[in-house]
Amino acid sequence: MNQYHPPVADFLMNTAVVDCKHPQIQILAASLSGQTPLIRAKNCFDWVRDHIEHSIDFHREEVTCKASDVLRIGTGLCTAKSHLLVALWRANQIPAGFCYQRLTLDGPNPPYCTHGFTAVWLDDWGWYRCDARGNNSKPGIHCAFTPGQENLAYPTIYNGEQTYPDVWAEPWPDLLAAMEKLQSISQYRSDPN
């Protein structure tokens, strides 16, 4: 994991997908504030993990991508949840970005899917990767905000799986394009991107 200080502007920017200047995101971000960036970061992480339902776990069919839509609808795949979490951090002036894994969808064999999670810049820790995927509905997953100890939902254990080491300021364009084409979560389950 790279510990270089990020180009702050890149990791604080408002974009079409990470719409951190959206009024509802600004209101929620303010309500999750704390006395230090570490407390604000943890509050945002816990809120997204615990309040936004993972689409597959909760049998939701809505497809969300843009952070404000994830907030409004209350559901999203891991990648969509990461868009909202990064937007909340950026709304609180905490540099944040995106991380990805290539995982098998279910078990040791293909098909593969892309799992999205986040990284936040904490002055005392550097880049801290964390995964707000959600704990409530999938046995064996316990994601927590524990700077100094990476706590991802999925280890890479099968052939072909990998965790990419970089932190991106923007979501992967090909992944966004694939998400925009989805009509339902059932469609994703039958042909994961």
JSON list of N, CA, C and O in Angstrom, two decimals, residues 25 28-34 37-52 81 84-94 120 130 132 145:
[
{"chain": "A", "resi": 25, "resn": "ILE", "atom": "N", "xyz": [-26.04, 14.96, 0.58]},
{"chain": "A", "resi": 25, "resn": "ILE", "atom": "CA", "xyz": [-24.74, 14.42, 1.03]},
{"chain": "A", "resi": 25, "resn": "ILE", "atom": "C", "xyz": [-24.09, 15.41, 1.99]},
{"chain": "A", "resi": 25, "resn": "ILE", "atom": "O", "xyz": [-23.54, 15.01, 3.02]},
{"chain": "A", "resi": 28, "resn": "LEU", "atom": "N", "xyz": [-25.89, 15.09, 5.40]},
{"chain": "A", "resi": 28, "resn": "LEU", "atom": "CA", "xyz": [-25.50, 13.88, 6.12]},
{"chain": "A", "resi": 28, "resn": "LEU", "atom": "C", "xyz": [-24.06, 13.98, 6.60]},
{"chain": "A", "resi": 28, "resn": "LEU", "atom": "O", "xyz": [-23.75, 13.63, 7.75]},
{"chain": "A", "resi": 29, "resn": "ALA", "atom": "N", "xyz": [-23.16, 14.45, 5.75]},
{"chain": "A", "resi": 29, "resn": "ALA", "atom": "CA", "xyz": [-21.76, 14.57, 6.13]},
{"chain": "A", "resi": 29, "resn": "ALA", "atom": "C", "xyz": [-21.60, 15.47, 7.36]},
{"chain": "A", "resi": 29, "resn": "ALA", "atom": "O", "xyz": [-20.86, 15.14, 8.28]},
{"chain": "A", "resi": 30, "resn": "ALA", "atom": "N", "xyz": [-22.33, 16.57, 7.40]},
{"chain": "A", "resi": 30, "resn": "ALA", "atom": "CA", "xyz": [-22.26, 17.47, 8.56]},
{"chain": "A", "resi": 30, "resn": "ALA", "atom": "C", "xyz": [-22.77, 16.78, 9.82]},
{"chain": "A", "resi": 30, "resn": "ALA", "atom": "O", "xyz": [-22.22, 16.96, 10.91]},
{"chain": "A", "resi": 31, "resn": "SER", "atom": "N", "xyz": [-23.80, 15.96, 9.68]},
{"chain": "A", "resi": 31, "resn": "SER", "atom": "CA", "xyz": [-24.36, 15.26, 10.85]},
{"chain": "A", "resi": 31, "resn": "SER", "atom": "C", "xyz": [-23.41, 14.19, 11.37]},
{"chain": "A", "resi": 31, "resn": "SER", "atom": "O", "xyz": [-23.54, 13.76, 12.52]},
{"chain": "A", "resi": 32, "resn": "LEU", "atom": "N", "xyz": [-22.46, 13.75, 10.55]},
{"chain": "A", "resi": 32, "resn": "LEU", "atom": "CA", "xyz": [-21.52, 12.70, 10.94]},
{"chain": "A", "resi": 32, "resn": "LEU", "atom": "C", "xyz": [-20.17, 13.27, 11.37]},
{"chain": "A", "resi": 32, "resn": "LEU", "atom": "O", "xyz": [-19.22, 12.53, 11.58]},
{"chain": "A", "resi": 33, "resn": "SER", "atom": "N", "xyz": [-20.11, 14.57, 11.54]},
{"chain": "A", "resi": 33, "resn": "SER", "atom": "CA", "xyz": [-18.84, 15.21, 11.89]},
{"chain": "A", "resi": 33, "resn": "SER", "atom": "C", "xyz": [-18.43, 14.82, 13.30]},
{"chain": "A", "resi": 33, "resn": "SER", "atom": "O", "xyz": [-19.22, 14.30, 14.09]},
{"chain": "A", "resi": 34, "resn": "GLY", "atom": "N", "xyz": [-17.18, 15.07, 13.58]},
{"chain": "A", "resi": 34, "resn": "GLY", "atom": "CA", "xyz": [-16.62, 14.80, 14.90]},
{"chain": "A", "resi": 34, "resn": "GLY", "atom": "C", "xyz": [-15.47, 15.76, 15.12]},
{"chain": "A", "resi": 34, "resn": "GLY", "atom": "O", "xyz": [-15.12, 16.55, 14.24]},
{"chain": "A", "resi": 37, "resn": "PRO", "atom": "N", "xyz": [-10.48, 14.47, 12.22]},
{"chain": "A", "resi": 37, "resn": "PRO", "atom": "CA", "xyz": [-10.71, 13.76, 10.95]},
{"chain": "A", "resi": 37, "resn": "PRO", "atom": "C", "xyz": [-10.90, 12.25, 11.17]},
{"chain": "A", "resi": 37, "resn": "PRO", "atom": "O", "xyz": [-11.70, 11.63, 10.47]},
{"chain": "A", "resi": 38, "resn": "LEU", "atom": "N", "xyz": [-10.20, 11.67, 12.12]},
{"chain": "A", "resi": 38, "resn": "LEU", "atom": "CA", "xyz": [-10.33, 10.24, 12.38]},
{"chain": "A", "resi": 38, "resn": "LEU", "atom": "C", "xyz": [-11.75, 9.90, 12.85]},
{"chain": "A", "resi": 38, "resn": "LEU", "atom": "O", "xyz": [-12.35, 8.93, 12.37]},
{"chain": "A", "resi": 39, "resn": "ILE", "atom": "N", "xyz": [-12.30, 10.69, 13.74]},
{"chain": "A", "resi": 39, "resn": "ILE", "atom": "CA", "xyz": [-13.67, 10.45, 14.21]},
{"chain": "A", "resi": 39, "resn": "ILE", "atom": "C", "xyz": [-14.67, 10.66, 13.08]},
{"chain": "A", "resi": 39, "resn": "ILE", "atom": "O", "xyz": [-15.59, 9.86, 12.89]},
{"chain": "A", "resi": 40, "resn": "ARG", "atom": "N", "xyz": [-14.49, 11.72, 12.29]},
{"chain": "A", "resi": 40, "resn": "ARG", "atom": "CA", "xyz": [-15.39, 11.96, 11.14]},
{"chain": "A", "resi": 40, "resn": "ARG", "atom": "C", "xyz": [-15.32, 10.79, 10.16]},
{"chain": "A", "resi": 40, "resn": "ARG", "atom": "O", "xyz": [-16.35, 10.33, 9.66]},
{"chain": "A", "resi": 41, "resn": "ALA", "atom": "N", "xyz": [-14.09, 10.32, 9.88]},
{"chain": "A", "resi": 41, "resn": "ALA", "atom": "CA", "xyz": [-13.92, 9.21, 8.93]},
{"chain": "A", "resi": 41, "resn": "ALA", "atom": "C", "xyz": [-14.63, 7.96, 9.43]},
{"chain": "A", "resi": 41, "resn": "ALA", "atom": "O", "xyz": [-15.32, 7.28, 8.67]},
{"chain": "A", "resi": 42, "resn": "LYS", "atom": "N", "xyz": [-14.47, 7.64, 10.70]},
{"chain": "A", "resi": 42, "resn": "LYS", "atom": "CA", "xyz": [-15.11, 6.45, 11.27]},
{"chain": "A", "resi": 42, "resn": "LYS", "atom": "C", "xyz": [-16.63, 6.60, 11.26]},
{"chain": "A", "resi": 42, "resn": "LYS", "atom": "O", "xyz": [-17.35, 5.65, 10.93]},
{"chain": "A", "resi": 43, "resn": "ASN", "atom": "N", "xyz": [-17.14, 7.77, 11.61]},
{"chain": "A", "resi": 43, "resn": "ASN", "atom": "CA", "xyz": [-18.59, 7.99, 11.61]},
{"chain": "A", "resi": 43, "resn": "ASN", "atom": "C", "xyz": [-19.18, 7.76, 10.22]},
{"chain": "A", "resi": 43, "resn": "ASN", "atom": "O", "xyz": [-20.24, 7.13, 10.08]},
{"chain": "A", "resi": 44, "resn": "CYS", "atom": "N", "xyz": [-18.51, 8.27, 9.20]},
{"chain": "A", "resi": 44, "resn": "CYS", "atom": "CA", "xyz": [-18.99, 8.08, 7.82]},
{"chain": "A", "resi": 44, "resn": "CYS", "atom": "C", "xyz": [-18.96, 6.61, 7.43]},
{"chain": "A", "resi": 44, "resn": "CYS", "atom": "O", "xyz": [-19.92, 6.09, 6.85]},
{"chain": "A", "resi": 45, "resn": "PHE", "atom": "N", "xyz": [-17.86, 5.94, 7.74]},
{"chain": "A", "resi": 45, "resn": "PHE", "atom": "CA", "xyz": [-17.72, 4.52, 7.43]},
{"chain": "A", "resi": 45, "resn": "PHE", "atom": "C", "xyz": [-18.84, 3.71, 8.09]},
{"chain": "A", "resi": 45, "resn": "PHE", "atom": "O", "xyz": [-19.52, 2.93, 7.43]},
{"chain": "A", "resi": 46, "resn": "ASP", "atom": "N", "xyz": [-19.01, 3.90, 9.39]},
{"chain": "A", "resi": 46, "resn": "ASP", "atom": "CA", "xyz": [-20.03, 3.13, 10.12]},
{"chain": "A", "resi": 46, "resn": "ASP", "atom": "C", "xyz": [-21.42, 3.38, 9.56]},
{"chain": "A", "resi": 46, "resn": "ASP", "atom": "O", "xyz": [-22.23, 2.46, 9.43]},
{"chain": "A", "resi": 47, "resn": "TRP", "atom": "N", "xyz": [-21.71, 4.63, 9.19]},
{"chain": "A", "resi": 47, "resn": "TRP", "atom": "CA", "xyz": [-23.04, 4.96, 8.69]},
{"chain": "A", "resi": 47, "resn": "TRP", "atom": "C", "xyz": [-23.31, 4.23, 7.37]},
{"chain": "A", "resi": 47, "resn": "TRP", "atom": "O", "xyz": [-24.37, 3.61, 7.20]},
{"chain": "A", "resi": 48, "resn": "VAL", "atom": "N", "xyz": [-22.38, 4.30, 6.44]},
{"chain": "A", "resi": 48, "resn": "VAL", "atom": "CA", "xyz": [-22.59, 3.64, 5.14]},
{"chain": "A", "resi": 48, "resn": "VAL", "atom": "C", "xyz": [-22.67, 2.13, 5.33]},
{"chain": "A", "resi": 48, "resn": "VAL", "atom": "O", "xyz": [-23.56, 1.47, 4.78]},
{"chain": "A", "resi": 49, "resn": "ARG", "atom": "N", "xyz": [-21.77, 1.57, 6.10]},
{"chain": "A", "resi": 49, "resn": "ARG", "atom": "CA", "xyz": [-21.78, 0.12, 6.34]},
{"chain": "A", "resi": 49, "resn": "ARG", "atom": "C", "xyz": [-23.12, -0.33, 6.91]},
{"chain": "A", "resi": 49, "resn": "ARG", "atom": "O", "xyz": [-23.67, -1.35, 6.49]},
{"chain": "A", "resi": 50, "resn": "ASP", "atom": "N", "xyz": [-23.66, 0.43, 7.87]},
{"chain": "A", "resi": 50, "resn": "ASP", "atom": "CA", "xyz": [-24.82, -0.03, 8.62]},
{"chain": "A", "resi": 50, "resn": "ASP", "atom": "C", "xyz": [-26.17, 0.46, 8.09]},
{"chain": "A", "resi": 50, "resn": "ASP", "atom": "O", "xyz": [-27.20, -0.13, 8.44]},
{"chain": "A", "resi": 51, "resn": "HIS", "atom": "N", "xyz": [-26.19, 1.48, 7.25]},
{"chain": "A", "resi": 51, "resn": "HIS", "atom": "CA", "xyz": [-27.47, 2.05, 6.81]},
{"chain": "A", "resi": 51, "resn": "HIS", "atom": "C", "xyz": [-27.78, 1.84, 5.32]},
{"chain": "A", "resi": 51, "resn": "HIS", "atom": "O", "xyz": [-28.93, 2.00, 4.92]},
{"chain": "A", "resi": 52, "resn": "ILE", "atom": "N", "xyz": [-26.80, 1.53, 4.53]},
{"chain": "A", "resi": 52, "resn": "ILE", "atom": "CA", "xyz": [-27.04, 1.28, 3.10]},
{"chain": "A", "resi": 52, "resn": "ILE", "atom": "C", "xyz": [-27.02, -0.22, 2.87]},
{"chain": "A", "resi": 52, "resn": "ILE", "atom": "O", "xyz": [-26.02, -0.89, 3.13]},
{"chain": "A", "resi": 81, "resn": "LYS", "atom": "N", "xyz": [-21.76, 1.56, -2.85]},
{"chain": "A", "resi": 81, "resn": "LYS", "atom": "CA", "xyz": [-21.56, 1.96, -1.45]},
{"chain": "A", "resi": 81, "resn": "LYS", "atom": "C", "xyz": [-20.25, 2.71, -1.29]},
{"chain": "A", "resi": 81, "resn": "LYS", "atom": "O", "xyz": [-20.17, 3.68, -0.53]},
{"chain": "A", "resi": 84, "resn": "LEU", "atom": "N", "xyz": [-20.65, 6.38, -2.30]},
{"chain": "A", "resi": 84, "resn": "LEU", "atom": "CA", "xyz": [-21.26, 7.20, -1.25]},
{"chain": "A", "resi": 84, "resn": "LEU", "atom": "C", "xyz": [-20.26, 7.47, -0.12]},
{"chain": "A", "resi": 84, "resn": "LEU", "atom": "O", "xyz": [-20.15, 8.62, 0.35]},
{"chain": "A", "resi": 85, "resn": "LEU", "atom": "N", "xyz": [-19.53, 6.47, 0.31]},
{"chain": "A", "resi": 85, "resn": "LEU", "atom": "CA", "xyz": [-18.59, 6.68, 1.41]},
{"chain": "A", "resi": 85, "resn": "LEU", "atom": "C", "xyz": [-17.52, 7.70, 1.03]},
{"chain": "A", "resi": 85, "resn": "LEU", "atom": "O", "xyz": [-17.22, 8.61, 1.82]},
{"chain": "A", "resi": 86, "resn": "VAL", "atom": "N", "xyz": [-16.97, 7.58, -0.15]},
{"chain": "A", "resi": 86, "resn": "VAL", "atom": "CA", "xyz": [-15.96, 8.55, -0.59]},
{"chain": "A", "resi": 86, "resn": "VAL", "atom": "C", "xyz": [-16.58, 9.94, -0.67]},
{"chain": "A", "resi": 86, "resn": "VAL", "atom": "O", "xyz": [-15.95, 10.94, -0.27]},
{"chain": "A", "resi": 87, "resn": "ALA", "atom": "N", "xyz": [-17.81, 10.06, -1.15]},
{"chain": "A", "resi": 87, "resn": "ALA", "atom": "CA", "xyz": [-18.48, 11.37, -1.21]},
{"chain": "A", "resi": 87, "resn": "ALA", "atom": "C", "xyz": [-18.64, 11.97, 0.18]},
{"chain": "A", "resi": 87, "resn": "ALA", "atom": "O", "xyz": [-18.42, 13.18, 0.37]},
{"chain": "A", "resi": 88, "resn": "LEU", "atom": "N", "xyz": [-19.01, 11.16, 1.15]},
{"chain": "A", "resi": 88, "resn": "LEU", "atom": "CA", "xyz": [-19.16, 11.67, 2.52]},
{"chain": "A", "resi": 88, "resn": "LEU", "atom": "C", "xyz": [-17.82, 12.12, 3.09]},
{"chain": "A", "resi": 88, "resn": "LEU", "atom": "O", "xyz": [-17.73, 13.17, 3.75]},
{"chain": "A", "resi": 89, "resn": "TRP", "atom": "N", "xyz": [-16.77, 11.35, 2.87]},
{"chain": "A", "resi": 89, "resn": "TRP", "atom": "CA", "xyz": [-15.45, 11.76, 3.34]},
{"chain": "A", "resi": 89, "resn": "TRP", "atom": "C", "xyz": [-15.03, 13.07, 2.67]},
{"chain": "A", "resi": 89, "resn": "TRP", "atom": "O", "xyz": [-14.56, 13.99, 3.33]},
{"chain": "A", "resi": 90, "resn": "ARG", "atom": "N", "xyz": [-15.21, 13.14, 1.36]},
{"chain": "A", "resi": 90, "resn": "ARG", "atom": "CA", "xyz": [-14.81, 14.36, 0.65]},
{"chain": "A", "resi": 90, "resn": "ARG", "atom": "C", "xyz": [-15.63, 15.56, 1.10]},
{"chain": "A", "resi": 90, "resn": "ARG", "atom": "O", "xyz": [-15.11, 16.67, 1.20]},
{"chain": "A", "resi": 91, "resn": "ALA", "atom": "N", "xyz": [-16.91, 15.35, 1.37]},
{"chain": "A", "resi": 91, "resn": "ALA", "atom": "CA", "xyz": [-17.74, 16.44, 1.88]},
{"chain": "A", "resi": 91, "resn": "ALA", "atom": "C", "xyz": [-17.23, 16.93, 3.23]},
{"chain": "A", "resi": 91, "resn": "ALA", "atom": "O", "xyz": [-17.44, 18.09, 3.59]},
{"chain": "A", "resi": 92, "resn": "ASN", "atom": "N", "xyz": [-16.56, 16.06, 3.97]},
{"chain": "A", "resi": 92, "resn": "ASN", "atom": "CA", "xyz": [-15.95, 16.41, 5.25]},
{"chain": "A", "resi": 92, "resn": "ASN", "atom": "C", "xyz": [-14.48, 16.82, 5.09]},
{"chain": "A", "resi": 92, "resn": "ASN", "atom": "O", "xyz": [-13.74, 16.88, 6.07]},
{"chain": "A", "resi": 93, "resn": "GLN", "atom": "N", "xyz": [-14.06, 17.06, 3.86]},
{"chain": "A", "resi": 93, "resn": "GLN", "atom": "CA", "xyz": [-12.69, 17.50, 3.55]},
{"chain": "A", "resi": 93, "resn": "GLN", "atom": "C", "xyz": [-11.62, 16.49, 3.96]},
{"chain": "A", "resi": 93, "resn": "GLN", "atom": "O", "xyz": [-10.52, 16.85, 4.37]},
{"chain": "A", "resi": 94, "resn": "ILE", "atom": "N", "xyz": [-11.95, 15.21, 3.81]},
{"chain": "A", "resi": 94, "resn": "ILE", "atom": "CA", "xyz": [-11.00, 14.14, 4.08]},
{"chain": "A", "resi": 94, "resn": "ILE", "atom": "C", "xyz": [-10.67, 13.48, 2.75]},
{"chain": "A", "resi": 94, "resn": "ILE", "atom": "O", "xyz": [-11.57, 12.94, 2.08]},
{"chain": "A", "resi": 120, "resn": "VAL", "atom": "N", "xyz": [-8.95, 5.89, 2.65]},
{"chain": "A", "resi": 120, "resn": "VAL", "atom": "CA", "xyz": [-9.05, 7.24, 3.19]},
{"chain": "A", "resi": 120, "resn": "VAL", "atom": "C", "xyz": [-7.66, 7.65, 3.67]},
{"chain": "A", "resi": 120, "resn": "VAL", "atom": "O", "xyz": [-6.90, 6.83, 4.18]},
{"chain": "A", "resi": 130, "resn": "CYS", "atom": "N", "xyz": [-10.30, 0.32, 3.62]},
{"chain": "A", "resi": 130, "resn": "CYS", "atom": "CA", "xyz": [-11.37, -0.24, 4.44]},
{"chain": "A", "resi": 130, "resn": "CYS", "atom": "C", "xyz": [-12.58, -0.54, 3.56]},
{"chain": "A", "resi": 130, "resn": "CYS", "atom": "O", "xyz": [-12.72, -0.01, 2.47]},
{"chain": "A", "resi": 132, "resn": "ALA", "atom": "N", "xyz": [-16.70, -0.95, 3.51]},
{"chain": "A", "resi": 132, "resn": "ALA", "atom": "CA", "xyz": [-18.00, -0.72, 4.16]},
{"chain": "A", "resi": 132, "resn": "ALA", "atom": "C", "xyz": [-19.10, -1.56, 3.52]},
{"chain": "A", "resi": 132, "resn": "ALA", "atom": "O", "xyz": [-20.27, -1.19, 3.53]},
{"chain": "A", "resi": 145, "resn": "PHE", "atom": "N", "xyz": [-13.85, -0.27, 11.00]},
{"chain": "A", "resi": 145, "resn": "PHE", "atom": "CA", "xyz": [-12.91, 0.82, 10.77]},
{"chain": "A", "resi": 145, "resn": "PHE", "atom": "C", "xyz": [-11.83, 0.72, 11.84]},
{"chain": "A", "resi": 145, "resn": "PHE", "atom": "O", "xyz": [-12.03, 1.13, 12.98]}
]
